[in-house]
XYZ file of C-alpha atoms in Angstrom:
229
model
C 13.569 10.142 -17.375
C 15.415 13.475 -17.847
C 14.134 16.409 -15.836
C 15.315 20.179 -15.794
C 14.843 21.956 -12.589
C 14.829 25.577 -12.772
C 14.885 26.846 -8.961
C 17.124 29.472 -7.317
C 16.413 28.917 -3.890
C 19.617 26.615 -3.385
C 18.626 24.712 -0.563
C 15.377 23.676 -2.257
C 17.183 23.063 -5.364
C 19.485 20.453 -3.707
C 16.504 18.964 -1.991
C 14.994 18.216 -5.040
C 17.783 17.127 -6.898
C 18.860 14.415 -4.443
C 15.197 13.198 -4.110
C 14.494 13.333 -8.104
C 17.699 11.413 -8.365
C 17.034 8.886 -5.559
C 13.598 8.405 -7.349
C 15.453 7.856 -10.684
C 15.604 10.831 -12.821
C 18.598 12.072 -14.313
C 18.063 15.648 -13.195
C 19.830 18.551 -14.324
C 19.479 21.778 -11.913
C 19.497 25.394 -12.868
C 18.553 28.773 -11.243
C 18.334 31.257 -13.747
C 15.212 31.495 -16.061
C 16.994 32.097 -19.308
C 19.587 29.482 -18.784
C 16.604 27.207 -18.231
C 15.043 28.745 -21.932
C 17.660 27.878 -23.525
C 18.572 24.413 -22.359
C 14.718 23.328 -22.827
C 14.549 24.902 -26.289
C 18.157 23.392 -27.356
C 18.651 19.923 -25.602
C 20.078 17.571 -27.674
C 17.994 14.752 -25.688
C 14.632 16.355 -25.288
C 13.683 16.470 -21.460
C 10.659 14.384 -20.392
C 9.435 16.861 -17.681
C 10.497 20.706 -16.966
C 9.779 21.835 -13.323
C 10.418 25.731 -13.243
C 9.778 27.736 -10.056
C 7.594 30.835 -10.968
C 10.165 33.704 -9.735
C 13.569 33.104 -11.474
C 16.136 35.299 -12.000
C 16.600 35.950 -15.914
C 13.521 35.114 -16.959
C 10.418 33.730 -14.728
C 8.972 30.527 -14.902
C 5.782 31.767 -16.844
C 8.055 33.482 -19.140
C 9.838 30.742 -19.906
C 6.819 28.528 -20.183
C 5.078 30.835 -22.972
C 8.351 31.142 -24.904
C 8.465 27.574 -25.056
C 4.858 26.804 -26.144
C 5.091 29.768 -28.572
C 7.697 27.905 -30.592
C 6.275 24.414 -30.602
C 8.374 23.042 -27.364
C 5.481 20.793 -25.983
C 7.656 19.119 -22.853
C 5.121 19.177 -19.639
C 5.778 21.710 -17.610
C 4.929 21.601 -13.413
C 4.880 24.864 -12.308
C 6.660 25.408 -8.231
C 5.175 28.698 -6.824
C 4.519 30.363 -3.508
C 1.261 32.212 -5.189
C -1.636 30.957 -4.251
C -4.312 33.042 -5.559
C -6.919 31.353 -8.110
C -5.675 34.410 -10.564
C -2.160 33.118 -10.696
C -3.127 29.195 -11.197
C -4.924 30.658 -14.001
C -2.243 32.767 -15.527
C 0.406 29.650 -15.290
C -2.275 27.307 -17.088
C -2.805 29.731 -19.577
C 0.836 30.173 -20.355
C 0.929 26.789 -21.015
C 1.933 24.810 -17.844
C 0.722 21.812 -17.401
C 0.323 21.324 -13.825
C 0.410 23.711 -10.441
C 1.987 22.897 -7.347
C 2.231 25.682 -4.424
C 4.859 25.834 -1.804
C 5.338 24.316 0.863
C 4.662 20.771 -0.845
C 5.247 17.718 -0.472
C 7.655 15.578 -1.757
C 5.754 12.486 -2.383
C 2.962 14.396 -4.121
C 5.471 16.319 -6.273
C 7.099 13.050 -7.337
C 3.795 11.556 -8.271
C 2.745 14.542 -10.154
C 5.762 14.165 -12.224
C 5.202 10.403 -13.033
C 1.561 11.530 -14.132
C 2.747 14.045 -16.028
C 5.460 11.965 -18.020
C 2.909 9.115 -18.614
C 0.231 11.506 -19.876
C 2.737 12.857 -22.199
C 4.066 9.751 -23.297
C 0.505 8.235 -24.198
C -0.079 11.247 -26.093
C 2.653 11.856 -28.368
C 3.974 7.910 -28.962
C 2.761 6.036 -32.142
C 2.039 2.262 -31.898
C 4.941 -0.094 -30.911
C 6.109 -3.148 -32.813
C 7.822 -6.170 -31.852
C 7.646 -8.767 -34.260
C 4.005 -9.297 -34.852
C 2.802 -7.816 -31.140
C 1.750 -3.984 -31.796
C 1.073 -1.810 -28.377
C -0.782 1.307 -29.201
C -0.573 3.694 -26.136
C -3.063 6.740 -27.582
C -5.912 3.604 -27.923
C -4.436 1.487 -25.406
C -4.907 -1.551 -27.521
C -2.990 -4.624 -28.094
C -3.092 -7.162 -30.812
C -0.770 -9.947 -32.064
C -0.912 -11.301 -35.675
C -4.123 -8.960 -36.227
C -6.228 -10.645 -32.998
C -7.276 -8.129 -30.185
C -5.859 -8.951 -26.865
C -7.753 -7.734 -23.653
C -5.413 -6.480 -20.917
C -6.088 -4.714 -17.563
C -5.144 -1.154 -17.349
C -2.255 -2.517 -15.173
C -1.151 -4.925 -17.511
C -0.990 -2.679 -20.411
C 0.912 -0.015 -18.714
C 3.599 -2.857 -17.888
C 3.856 -4.134 -21.468
C 4.079 -0.634 -22.800
C 6.579 0.142 -20.425
C 8.537 -2.770 -21.446
C 8.195 -2.581 -24.957
C 8.723 0.916 -25.159
C 12.283 -0.048 -23.679
C 12.860 -3.357 -25.888
C 16.720 -4.412 -25.803
C 17.060 -2.929 -22.381
C 16.462 -4.326 -18.761
C 13.754 -2.855 -16.674
C 14.089 -3.344 -13.072
C 11.167 -4.415 -10.682
C 12.061 -0.878 -9.052
C 11.655 0.745 -12.296
C 8.233 -1.111 -12.935
C 6.818 -0.246 -9.366
C 7.969 3.240 -9.816
C 6.428 4.196 -13.023
C 3.247 1.855 -12.928
C 2.378 1.862 -9.408
C 3.842 5.276 -8.616
C 6.052 3.221 -5.705
C 2.539 2.325 -3.852
C 3.302 -1.344 -3.415
C 6.395 -2.855 -1.516
C 9.394 -4.221 -3.664
C 8.990 -7.542 -2.137
C 5.564 -8.320 -3.118
C 4.886 -10.650 -5.764
C 2.335 -8.351 -7.536
C 4.536 -7.820 -10.611
C 4.972 -11.585 -10.872
C 1.335 -11.783 -10.719
C 0.418 -9.443 -13.547
C 3.663 -10.455 -15.789
C 2.175 -13.800 -15.624
C -1.263 -13.063 -16.760
C 0.332 -10.729 -19.337
C 2.199 -13.509 -20.864
C -0.510 -16.020 -20.730
C -2.488 -13.198 -22.948
C 0.700 -12.256 -25.168
C 2.630 -15.038 -25.853
C 1.149 -18.730 -24.609
C -2.021 -18.403 -27.625
C 0.723 -17.901 -29.873
C 3.562 -20.084 -28.916
C 5.979 -17.406 -28.609
C 8.238 -15.618 -25.780
C 8.163 -12.015 -25.493
C 9.467 -10.881 -22.106
C 12.410 -12.562 -20.647
C 13.129 -12.574 -16.893
C 17.112 -11.547 -15.991
C 17.572 -13.097 -12.994
C 18.665 -10.749 -10.612
C 18.080 -7.542 -12.844
C 14.447 -7.382 -13.962
C 12.858 -8.038 -17.248
C 13.497 -7.585 -20.793
C 11.755 -7.449 -23.958
C 13.807 -8.667 -27.178
C 13.180 -6.259 -30.178
C 13.383 -9.460 -32.581
C 10.860 -11.462 -29.950
C 11.565 -15.289 -29.641
C 10.124 -18.804 -29.837
C 8.615 -20.684 -26.968
């Protein structure tokens, strides 16, 4: 997960960089709005979220957001600002910001909002993911295999979509907890195992196949070509 942070308060920028890095984000921090605009506009690998302070040298956060939207950049934007008037919040949202967080803020709330923005934007823009004959459609939140509809709970769908979206990669238990549960459950609990057992019983067992492999001590992996049970 890549995030661009534009914050000219060096102390706050350092805190954000450390906190976001510890939460598993690939963080790039700049202190100038014009630099943030250029990076967001021409990034070879698009950012997942932009975190912009309202008041920045070079170009303020509102202008950065507006200019990016004007040229079709849809990366989610969370605006940070010490301004609290309703009119200011409206101006930020009208400029194309997706969310707004006044200073001072709680770091846990910031992380939760960033995760929510990333999930929402991913579901909105992604086309269905196909692994062999398994189809996972994030927009419709539907799953099917060999044309047969499979009924998953909301949490089961989120886990499966996370895994198939990173097919071929090992996804750790921490990543699943962080992205699906927003870190709200204990890493030592068996909640992931329970949900994965249910997912496997629905998407694999009736079809005689294996989609999700357990990589001992590392996490879980969906093989792009699937496998036989």
